[in-house]
XYZ file of C-alpha atoms in Angstrom:
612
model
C 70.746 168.509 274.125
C 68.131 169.778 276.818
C 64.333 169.970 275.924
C 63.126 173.426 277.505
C 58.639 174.166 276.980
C 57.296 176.935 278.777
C 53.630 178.273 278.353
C 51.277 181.180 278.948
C 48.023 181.627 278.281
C 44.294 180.620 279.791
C 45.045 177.061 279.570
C 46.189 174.937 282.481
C 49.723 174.846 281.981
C 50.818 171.290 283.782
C 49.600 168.975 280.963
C 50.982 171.173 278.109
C 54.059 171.356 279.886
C 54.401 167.437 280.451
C 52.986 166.416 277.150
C 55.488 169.226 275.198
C 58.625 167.411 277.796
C 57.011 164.009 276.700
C 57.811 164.666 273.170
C 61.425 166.466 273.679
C 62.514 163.459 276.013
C 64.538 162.476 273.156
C 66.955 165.505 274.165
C 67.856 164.515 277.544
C 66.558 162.399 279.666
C 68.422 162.883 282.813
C 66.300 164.133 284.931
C 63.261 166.439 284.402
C 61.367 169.720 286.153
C 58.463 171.876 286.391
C 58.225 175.518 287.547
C 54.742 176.631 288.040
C 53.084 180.578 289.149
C 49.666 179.247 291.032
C 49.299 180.773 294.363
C 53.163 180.614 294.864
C 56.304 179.639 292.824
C 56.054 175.677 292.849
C 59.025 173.721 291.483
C 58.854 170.074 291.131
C 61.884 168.265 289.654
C 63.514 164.574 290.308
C 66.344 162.862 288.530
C 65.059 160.182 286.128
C 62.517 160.242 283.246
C 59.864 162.677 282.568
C 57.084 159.631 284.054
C 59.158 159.973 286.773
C 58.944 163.688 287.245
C 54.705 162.961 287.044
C 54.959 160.783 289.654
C 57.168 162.916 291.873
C 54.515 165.546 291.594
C 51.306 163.173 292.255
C 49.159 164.659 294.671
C 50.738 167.929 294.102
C 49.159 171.203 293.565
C 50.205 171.490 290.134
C 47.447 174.289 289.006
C 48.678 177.500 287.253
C 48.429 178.648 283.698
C 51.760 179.868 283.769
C 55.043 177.511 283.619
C 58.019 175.934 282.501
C 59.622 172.812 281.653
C 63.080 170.957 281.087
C 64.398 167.561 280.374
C 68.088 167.257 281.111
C 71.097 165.995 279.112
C 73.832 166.408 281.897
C 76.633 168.840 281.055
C 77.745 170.537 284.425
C 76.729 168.486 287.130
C 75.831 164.331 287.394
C 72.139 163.669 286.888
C 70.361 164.534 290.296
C 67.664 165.882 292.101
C 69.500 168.818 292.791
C 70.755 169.865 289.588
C 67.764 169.059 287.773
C 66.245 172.482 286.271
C 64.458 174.254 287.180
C 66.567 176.525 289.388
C 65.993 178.990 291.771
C 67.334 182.499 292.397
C 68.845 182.806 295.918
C 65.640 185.101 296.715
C 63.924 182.228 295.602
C 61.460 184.689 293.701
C 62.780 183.709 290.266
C 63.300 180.262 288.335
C 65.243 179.562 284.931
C 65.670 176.344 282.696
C 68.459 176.392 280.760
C 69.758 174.375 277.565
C 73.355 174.962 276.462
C 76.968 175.735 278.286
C 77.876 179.048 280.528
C 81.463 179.063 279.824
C 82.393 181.345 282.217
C 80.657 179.972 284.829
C 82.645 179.585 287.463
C 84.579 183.288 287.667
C 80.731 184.557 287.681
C 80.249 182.134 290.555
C 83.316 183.063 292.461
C 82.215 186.651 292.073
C 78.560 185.665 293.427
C 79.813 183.851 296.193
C 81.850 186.649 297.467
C 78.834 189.020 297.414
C 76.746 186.393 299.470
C 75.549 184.197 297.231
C 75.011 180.590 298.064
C 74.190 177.404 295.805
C 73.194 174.344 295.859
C 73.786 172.698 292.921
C 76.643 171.975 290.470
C 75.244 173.343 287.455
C 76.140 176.244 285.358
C 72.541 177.319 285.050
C 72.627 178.516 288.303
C 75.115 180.605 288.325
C 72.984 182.452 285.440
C 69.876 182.915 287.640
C 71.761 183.891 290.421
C 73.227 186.559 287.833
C 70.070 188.028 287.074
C 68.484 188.580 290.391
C 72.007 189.744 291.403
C 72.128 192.697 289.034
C 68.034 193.075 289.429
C 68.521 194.197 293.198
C 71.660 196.107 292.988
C 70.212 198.098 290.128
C 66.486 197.950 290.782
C 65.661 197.402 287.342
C 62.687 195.158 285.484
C 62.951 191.320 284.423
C 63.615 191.766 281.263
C 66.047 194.455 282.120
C 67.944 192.293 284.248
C 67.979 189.315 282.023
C 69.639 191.246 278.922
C 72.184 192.555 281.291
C 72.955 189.410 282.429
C 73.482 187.986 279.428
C 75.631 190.555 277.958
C 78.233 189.327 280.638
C 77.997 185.596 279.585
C 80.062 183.571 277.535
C 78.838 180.197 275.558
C 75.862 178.906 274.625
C 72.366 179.031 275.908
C 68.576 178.746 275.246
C 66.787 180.315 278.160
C 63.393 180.616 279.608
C 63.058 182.867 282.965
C 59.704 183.665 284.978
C 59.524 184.901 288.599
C 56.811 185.575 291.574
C 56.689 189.077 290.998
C 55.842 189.010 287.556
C 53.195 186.771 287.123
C 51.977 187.350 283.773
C 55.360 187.176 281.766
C 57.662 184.693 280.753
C 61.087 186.309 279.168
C 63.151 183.743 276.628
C 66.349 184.150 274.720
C 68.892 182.314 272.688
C 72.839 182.014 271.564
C 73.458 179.182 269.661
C 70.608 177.173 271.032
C 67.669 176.838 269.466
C 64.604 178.338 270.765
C 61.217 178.452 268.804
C 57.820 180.210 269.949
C 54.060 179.510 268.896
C 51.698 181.932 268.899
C 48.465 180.865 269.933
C 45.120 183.075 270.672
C 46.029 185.383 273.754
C 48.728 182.570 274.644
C 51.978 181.671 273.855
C 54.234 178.633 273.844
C 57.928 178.224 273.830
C 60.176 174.763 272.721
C 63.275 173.857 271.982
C 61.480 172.539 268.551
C 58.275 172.355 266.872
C 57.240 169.373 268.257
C 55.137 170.240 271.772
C 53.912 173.255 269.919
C 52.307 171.367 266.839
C 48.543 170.857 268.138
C 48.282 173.814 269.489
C 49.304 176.335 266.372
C 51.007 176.739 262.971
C 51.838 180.359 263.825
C 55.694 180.460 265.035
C 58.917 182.827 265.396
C 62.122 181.314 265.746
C 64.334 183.338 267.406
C 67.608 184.200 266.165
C 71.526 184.068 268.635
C 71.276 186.887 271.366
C 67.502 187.812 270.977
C 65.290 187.934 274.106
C 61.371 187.598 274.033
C 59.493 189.146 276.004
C 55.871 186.874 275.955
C 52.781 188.746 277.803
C 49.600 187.052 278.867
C 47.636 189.465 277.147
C 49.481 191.482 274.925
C 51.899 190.868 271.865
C 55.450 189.249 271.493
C 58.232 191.674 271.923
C 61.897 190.456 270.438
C 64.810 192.567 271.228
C 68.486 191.840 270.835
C 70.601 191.766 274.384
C 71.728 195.374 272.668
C 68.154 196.581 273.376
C 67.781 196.713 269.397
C 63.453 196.338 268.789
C 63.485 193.629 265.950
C 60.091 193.026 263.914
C 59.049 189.194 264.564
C 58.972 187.454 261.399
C 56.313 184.729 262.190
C 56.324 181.807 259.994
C 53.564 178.666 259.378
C 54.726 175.714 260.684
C 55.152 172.696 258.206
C 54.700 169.841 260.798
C 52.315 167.298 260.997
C 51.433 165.894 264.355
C 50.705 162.218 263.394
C 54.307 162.671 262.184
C 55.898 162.688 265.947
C 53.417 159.927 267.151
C 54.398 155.878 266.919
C 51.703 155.257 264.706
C 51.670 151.610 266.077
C 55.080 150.522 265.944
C 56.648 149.554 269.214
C 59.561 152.343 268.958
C 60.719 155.565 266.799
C 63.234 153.692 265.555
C 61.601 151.213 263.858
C 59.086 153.423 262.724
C 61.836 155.750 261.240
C 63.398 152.420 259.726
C 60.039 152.203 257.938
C 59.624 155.020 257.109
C 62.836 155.106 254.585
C 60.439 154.254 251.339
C 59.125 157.475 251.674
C 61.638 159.896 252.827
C 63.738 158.764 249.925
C 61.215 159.704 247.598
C 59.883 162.931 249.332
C 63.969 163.502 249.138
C 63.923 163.556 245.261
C 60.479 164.527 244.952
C 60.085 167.238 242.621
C 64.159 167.446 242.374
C 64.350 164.044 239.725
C 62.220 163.017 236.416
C 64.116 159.983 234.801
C 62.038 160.028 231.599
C 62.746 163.342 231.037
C 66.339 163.396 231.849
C 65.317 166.209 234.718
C 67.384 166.735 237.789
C 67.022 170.370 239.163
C 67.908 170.857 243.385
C 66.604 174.524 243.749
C 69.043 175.243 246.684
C 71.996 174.580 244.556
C 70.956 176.554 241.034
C 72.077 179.911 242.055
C 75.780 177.999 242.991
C 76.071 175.861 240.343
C 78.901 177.227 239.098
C 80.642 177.542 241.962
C 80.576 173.865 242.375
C 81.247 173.311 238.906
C 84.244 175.439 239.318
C 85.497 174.985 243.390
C 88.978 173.722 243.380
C 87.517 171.227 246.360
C 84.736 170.372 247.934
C 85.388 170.101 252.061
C 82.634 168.024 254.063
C 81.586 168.586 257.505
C 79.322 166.657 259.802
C 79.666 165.163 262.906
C 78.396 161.260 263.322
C 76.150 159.894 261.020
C 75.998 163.143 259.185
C 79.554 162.923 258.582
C 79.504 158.808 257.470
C 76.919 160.526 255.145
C 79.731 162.784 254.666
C 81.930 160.315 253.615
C 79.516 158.490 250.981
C 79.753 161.799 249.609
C 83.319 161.924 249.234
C 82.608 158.826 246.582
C 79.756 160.391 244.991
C 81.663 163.411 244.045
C 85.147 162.186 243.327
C 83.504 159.445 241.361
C 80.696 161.086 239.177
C 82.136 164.985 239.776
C 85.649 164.429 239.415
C 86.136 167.153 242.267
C 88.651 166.544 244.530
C 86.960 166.174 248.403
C 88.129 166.418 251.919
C 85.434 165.358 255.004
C 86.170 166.587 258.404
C 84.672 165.749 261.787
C 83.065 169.602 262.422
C 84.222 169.078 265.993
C 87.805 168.984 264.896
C 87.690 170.944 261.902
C 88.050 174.758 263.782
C 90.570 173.879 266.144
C 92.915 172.371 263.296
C 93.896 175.781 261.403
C 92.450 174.623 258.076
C 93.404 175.611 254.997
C 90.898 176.986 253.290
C 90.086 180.173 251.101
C 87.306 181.858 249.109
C 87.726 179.414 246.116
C 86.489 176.256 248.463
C 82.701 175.270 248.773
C 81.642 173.702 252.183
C 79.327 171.543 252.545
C 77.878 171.602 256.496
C 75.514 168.400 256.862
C 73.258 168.210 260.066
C 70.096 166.335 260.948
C 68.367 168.797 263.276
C 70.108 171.706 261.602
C 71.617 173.024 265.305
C 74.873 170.450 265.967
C 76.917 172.764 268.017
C 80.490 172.078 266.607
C 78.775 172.327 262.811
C 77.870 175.435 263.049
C 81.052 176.368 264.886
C 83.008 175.447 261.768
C 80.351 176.710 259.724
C 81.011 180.042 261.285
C 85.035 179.243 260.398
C 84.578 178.790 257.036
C 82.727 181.975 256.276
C 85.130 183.959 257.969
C 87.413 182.557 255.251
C 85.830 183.359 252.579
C 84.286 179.818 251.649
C 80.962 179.177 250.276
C 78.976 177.396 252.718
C 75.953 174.713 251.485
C 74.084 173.279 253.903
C 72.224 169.848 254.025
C 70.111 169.662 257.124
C 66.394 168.406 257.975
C 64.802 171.193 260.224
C 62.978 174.693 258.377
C 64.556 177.163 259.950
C 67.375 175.534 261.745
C 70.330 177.621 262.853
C 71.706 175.904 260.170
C 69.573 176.839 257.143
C 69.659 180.167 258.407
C 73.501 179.992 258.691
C 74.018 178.569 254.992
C 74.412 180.436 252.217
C 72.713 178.373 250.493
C 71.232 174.307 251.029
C 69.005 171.725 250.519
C 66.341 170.453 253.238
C 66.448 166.419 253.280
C 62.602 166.241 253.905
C 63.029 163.191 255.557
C 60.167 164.114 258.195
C 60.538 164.441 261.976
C 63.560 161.739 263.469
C 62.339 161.541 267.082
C 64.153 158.301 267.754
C 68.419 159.046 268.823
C 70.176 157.254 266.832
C 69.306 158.475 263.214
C 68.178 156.215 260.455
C 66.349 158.160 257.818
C 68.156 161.022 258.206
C 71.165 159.217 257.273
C 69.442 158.062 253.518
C 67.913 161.072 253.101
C 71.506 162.742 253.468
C 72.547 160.389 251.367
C 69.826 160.751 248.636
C 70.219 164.861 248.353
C 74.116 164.238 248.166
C 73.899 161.814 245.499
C 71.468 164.222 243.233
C 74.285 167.212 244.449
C 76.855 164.625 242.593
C 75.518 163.850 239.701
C 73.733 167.688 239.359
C 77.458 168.835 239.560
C 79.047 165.754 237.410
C 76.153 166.695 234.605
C 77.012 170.096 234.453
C 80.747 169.505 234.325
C 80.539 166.809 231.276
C 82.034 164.316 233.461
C 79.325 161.592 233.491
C 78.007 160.609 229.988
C 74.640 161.360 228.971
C 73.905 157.557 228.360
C 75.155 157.071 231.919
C 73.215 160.179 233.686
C 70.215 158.701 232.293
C 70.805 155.219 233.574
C 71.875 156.891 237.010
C 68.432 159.031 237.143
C 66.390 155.579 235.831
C 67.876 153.713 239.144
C 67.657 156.031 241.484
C 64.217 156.538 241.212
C 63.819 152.405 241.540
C 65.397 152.680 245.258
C 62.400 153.602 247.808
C 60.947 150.596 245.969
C 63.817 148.264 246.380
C 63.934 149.774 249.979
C 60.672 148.606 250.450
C 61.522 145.135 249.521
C 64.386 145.371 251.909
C 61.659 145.725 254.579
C 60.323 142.263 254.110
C 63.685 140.503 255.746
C 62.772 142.120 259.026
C 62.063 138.727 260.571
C 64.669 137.280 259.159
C 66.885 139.570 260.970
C 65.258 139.856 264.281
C 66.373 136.066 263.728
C 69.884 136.700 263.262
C 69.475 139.344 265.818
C 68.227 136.124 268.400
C 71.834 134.663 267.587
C 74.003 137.323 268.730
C 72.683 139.081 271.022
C 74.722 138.354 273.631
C 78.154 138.854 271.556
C 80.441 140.997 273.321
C 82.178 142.468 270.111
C 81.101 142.977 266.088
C 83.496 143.822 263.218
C 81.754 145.425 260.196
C 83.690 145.855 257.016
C 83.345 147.196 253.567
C 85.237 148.421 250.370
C 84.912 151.429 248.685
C 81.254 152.695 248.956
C 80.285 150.041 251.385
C 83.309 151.254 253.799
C 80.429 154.349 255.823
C 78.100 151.866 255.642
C 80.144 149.889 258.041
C 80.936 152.692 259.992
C 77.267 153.258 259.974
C 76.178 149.567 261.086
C 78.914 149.884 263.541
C 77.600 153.189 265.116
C 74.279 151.914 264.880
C 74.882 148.981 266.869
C 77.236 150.454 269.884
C 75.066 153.367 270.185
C 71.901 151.427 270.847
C 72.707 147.673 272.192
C 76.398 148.895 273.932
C 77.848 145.999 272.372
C 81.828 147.203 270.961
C 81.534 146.927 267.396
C 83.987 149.075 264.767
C 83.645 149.332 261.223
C 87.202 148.704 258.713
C 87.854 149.151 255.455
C 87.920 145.741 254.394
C 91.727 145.673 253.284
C 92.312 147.318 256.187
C 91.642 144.011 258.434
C 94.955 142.072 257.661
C 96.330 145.646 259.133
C 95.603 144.705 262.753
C 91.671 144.102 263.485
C 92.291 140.527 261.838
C 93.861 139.733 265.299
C 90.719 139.968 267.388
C 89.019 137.483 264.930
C 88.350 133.769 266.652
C 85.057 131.846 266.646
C 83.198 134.116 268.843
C 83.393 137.236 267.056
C 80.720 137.901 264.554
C 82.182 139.566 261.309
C 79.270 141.816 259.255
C 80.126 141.751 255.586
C 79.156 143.669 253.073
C 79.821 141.752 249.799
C 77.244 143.131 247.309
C 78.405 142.701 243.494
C 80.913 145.488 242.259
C 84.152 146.580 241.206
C 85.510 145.172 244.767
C 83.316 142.395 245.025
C 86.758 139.881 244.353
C 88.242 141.836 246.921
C 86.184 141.252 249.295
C 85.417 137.565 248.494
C 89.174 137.239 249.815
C 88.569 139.278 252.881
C 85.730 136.591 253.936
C 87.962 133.877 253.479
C 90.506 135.152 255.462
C 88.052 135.755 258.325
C 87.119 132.014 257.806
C 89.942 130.721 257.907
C 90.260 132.127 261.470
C 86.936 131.030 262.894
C 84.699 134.335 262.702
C 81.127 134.381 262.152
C 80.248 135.902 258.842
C 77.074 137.793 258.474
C 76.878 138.994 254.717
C 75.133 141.177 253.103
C 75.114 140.221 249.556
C 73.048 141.373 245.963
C 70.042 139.018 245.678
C 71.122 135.541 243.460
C 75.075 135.238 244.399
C 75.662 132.194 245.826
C 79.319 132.024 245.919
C 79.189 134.440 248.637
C 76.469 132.925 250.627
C 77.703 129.480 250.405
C 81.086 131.150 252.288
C 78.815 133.204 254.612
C 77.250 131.976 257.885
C 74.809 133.924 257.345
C 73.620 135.985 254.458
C 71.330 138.730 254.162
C 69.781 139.147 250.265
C 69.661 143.113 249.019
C 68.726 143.787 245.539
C 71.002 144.404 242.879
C 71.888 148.054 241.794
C 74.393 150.578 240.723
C 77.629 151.109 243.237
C 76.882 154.695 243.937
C 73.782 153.661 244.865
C 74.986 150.601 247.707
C 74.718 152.803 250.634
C 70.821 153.246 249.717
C 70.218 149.661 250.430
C 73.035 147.656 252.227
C 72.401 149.771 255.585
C 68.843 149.340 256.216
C 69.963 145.553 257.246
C 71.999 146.985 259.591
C 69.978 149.217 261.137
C 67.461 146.599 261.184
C 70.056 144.373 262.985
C 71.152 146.475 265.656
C 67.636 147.189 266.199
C 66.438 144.429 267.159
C 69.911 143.184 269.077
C 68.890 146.239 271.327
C 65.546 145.104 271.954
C 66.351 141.501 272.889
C 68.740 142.668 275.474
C 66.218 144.747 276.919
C 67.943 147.802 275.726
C 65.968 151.333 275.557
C 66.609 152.051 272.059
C 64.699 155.212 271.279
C 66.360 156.539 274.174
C 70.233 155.278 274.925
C 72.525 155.911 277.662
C 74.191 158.798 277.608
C 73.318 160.063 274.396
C 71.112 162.670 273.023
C 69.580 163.721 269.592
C 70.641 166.837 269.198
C 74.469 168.201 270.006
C 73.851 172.033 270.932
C 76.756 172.008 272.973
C 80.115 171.500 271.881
């Protein structure tokens, strides 16, 4: 959600602060703020982009080697000057930015209000800082003090950073259920909501963990305590990040770059985990658990978005190759439904960033039930990894633009090795056919590669529908995500309505919206439901519909049927998924640049759910 950077040190604190906002834009982009200690407590915030906030603050004294920072994702409160963070205490002495929900919000309000308070904006945050200075008057104690009582009285979510007039030289963080990491520097210290503003500056970071406050001196050393006043030990850990690794690198947007970038994280996905020639396929997070899987009655999925389309490739992989029966649930549904589910079920909790609010929520579920939880996630040290009881990290790199594209096959690439690790051990794929299996999957970042070559080609079909109003994407059995996925992919970024379908599913009501403006993506590679699907096209034909397909490399029946056809090479079914949605996220790509859409950075959305 919000991006929250905060510094201390010798440095000047204004271009750290809007270079670190710069880079967490992707997590809200709202509205933006700066709180600065120079000779007084300067705030500067506007609604809009964090260019915006520079401009705002032009001319401005914007000195001070003390500050914070905050990009918004709106939650409580429309995007406005006013409820952009930073906000003040009613003393105005004090200034928090806040990422995450105050549930209870408004009975701590009403009870502010009717000792005086008064606010001016809509936002739950305030009502926090208002908390604070409250109790710090009526009981005359300390900042930190104030802020740990404080939070013991709040329900929800929150990553916090606080600093105020009178104390000059501190800056006091804490977290619950929002993540919250701090670099150490030399006599200086920086705080993010991730690694990524803190990367050129030092390798050195803590993470904290749910209801820990920091206490962060300018000369001095980090102090962690829980809100229980607990003294905990800070385990300080060497960041893996590489900053060339958040930068463009010359493309014209994340998202292509991350498109790109799928050759690689593929392979760093199975690097080390997979040696074809010698039959070799060892996932270190999964050894100790091996047979637990082998054994589980089920396997239940959860993920939310393209973690959980991931999710459902996954359900394929392991009924297919594991023979274990599998159920995937949206996470945000999955606590409030009552599952079923005891200590003889194995979870598996997949996340991107590692901190998706309603995954660790049913994460949290599942243990109190008994379950064994695995996690697949992308971030070191996420809230998920640390949640787990055991996982494996995608190491598909940082995914800075929204809507995810390498996360998605890297997901994909550590679930398939999951499936056939677990079908191996369970006898239930042949040797000759493991073997085979291995063999091709190793061939994919290279066939991905190739894929990359029809980028023109579909920036041209992109040219002839960009201005459709609707898209239909369908697909059979291990092509059925993927059009989920190129659906998602396409809605999120251009805002053109577009739903994926089973492919049988069609002649079950969608068929009806079909007439000679609707473009119809296929995916018709050669399998067991290529005939199938054949008859799907020509019933889309015979009403009118554009068909884009996306076929295996030398079949010409389909093409000849197709509008449009888009050449992937041939490989194994389980493998489809790999290969057939790069198009697609290649397609909605560049749909969402011709209609001048912002596609690192769409409406609305933001890359990382911390609230649920």
């Amino acid at each position: 959600m919000c991006g929250i950077v905060a510094y201390i040190g010798q440095r000047e604190a204004w271009p750290i602060l809007i270079k670190g906002l710069h880079r967490l834009e992707y997590r809200g982009y709202d509205s933006a703020g700066v709180a600065l200690i120079n000779k007084d407590l300067a705030v500067y915030k506007c609604k809009g982009k964090v260019d915006d906030l520079v401009n705002h603050a032009a001319g401005k004294d914007t000195s001070g080697t003390i500050g914070i920072g905050h990009t918004r994702w709106a939650t409580h409160g429309p995007p406005s000057d006013v409820n952009a963070h930073p906000h003040y205490s009613g003393n105005k002495k004090m200034v928090l930015i806040h990422n995450g929900i105050i549930e209870n919000y408004a009975s701590l309000k009403a009870e502010l209000i009717n000792r005086g308070h008064v606010f001016e904006s809509e936002t739950d945050t305030e009502v926090l800082v208002h908390l604070i200075e409250d109790i710090q008057t009526r009981e005359n104690l300390e900042l930190f003090e104030a802020v740990r009582v404080a939070l013991n009285g709040v329900v929800g979510a929150y990553a916090i950073v606080v600093i105020a007039k009178d104390n000059p030289d501190q800056l006091i963080a804490a977290r619950k259920s929002s993540p919250l990491v701090i670099g150490i520097g030399q006599d200086e210290f920086f705080i993010a909501s991730d690694a990524t503003p803190i990367v050129e500056y030092t390798k050195n970071v803590v993470y904290l963990d749910d209801e820990q406050i920091a206490i962060l001196p300018r000369k001095g050393e980090l102090v962690i305590k829980t809100i229980k006043n607990k003294r905990i030990t800070p385990y300080i850990q060497e960041l893996q990040l590489q900053l060339e690794s958040i930068e463009k690198g010359g493309y014209d947007h994340f998202m292509l770059k991350e498109i790109f970038e799928q050759p690689r994280s593929i392979k760093d996905s199975m690097r080390g985990r997979i040696n074809a020639r010698e039959g070799v396929l060892a996932l270190g997070g999964i050894r100790d658990y091996i047979q637990k899987f082998a054994n589980t009655r089920r396997i239940i999925i959860i993920g939310c978005g393209t973690s959980w389309h991931a999710g459902l490739v996954a359900e394929y992989l392991f009924e297919d190759l594991a023979r274990i029966p599998v159920e995937v649930e949206y996470a945000s549904e999955f606590r409030y439904r009552n599952p079923v589910i005891d200590e003889n079920d194995v979870v598996i909790a997949i996340s991107q960033s590692g901190e998706t609010a309603d995954t660790l929520a049913a994460i949290e579920l599942a243990k109190s039930k008994g379950a064994t939880i695995f996690g697949v996630c992308n971030v070191v040290g996420s809230s998920i990894a640390r949640a787990t009881h055991a996982g494996s990290y995608t190491h598909a790199g940082p995914e800075i633009g929204v809507a995810s594209t390498k996360a998605f096959t890297a997901q994909v690439t550590v679930l398939t090795l999951m499936a056939l690790m677990i079908g191996h051990k369970r006898g239930t794929i042949n040797e000759s056919t493991y073997h085979t299996m291995l063999s091709e999957l190793e061939s994919i970042p290279d066939k991905v590669e190739k894929l990359l070559h029809l980028n023109d080609q579909i920036k041209y079909l992109a040219s002839l529908f960009k201005d459709a109003r609707n898209f239909l994407y369908l697909g059979r059995s291990y092509s059925f995500p993927v059009a989920l996925e190129g659906a998602l992919k396409l809605k999120e970024i251009s805002y053109i309505h577009a739903e994926g379908y089973p492919a049988a599913e069609m002649k079950h009501g969608p068929i009806a919206l079909i007439d000679e403006e609707m473009p119809v993506v296929v995916i018709a590679t050669k399998g067991a439901s290529y005939e199938k699907v054949v008859s799907n096209i020509q019933e889309v034909k015979a009403r009118k519909g554009k068909i884009i397909a996306v076929v295996t490399e030398g079949d010409e029946d389909v093409k000849g049927m197709a509008d449009y056809a888009i050449e992937i090479p041939a490989t194994a079914d389980q493998f489809i998924p790999l290969l057939a949605v790069v198009p697609l996220q290649l397609l909605a790509y560049h749909i969402a640049v011709l209609r001048g859409c912002n596609v690192d950075q769409p409406r609305n959305l933001a890359k990382s759910v911390t609230v649920e």
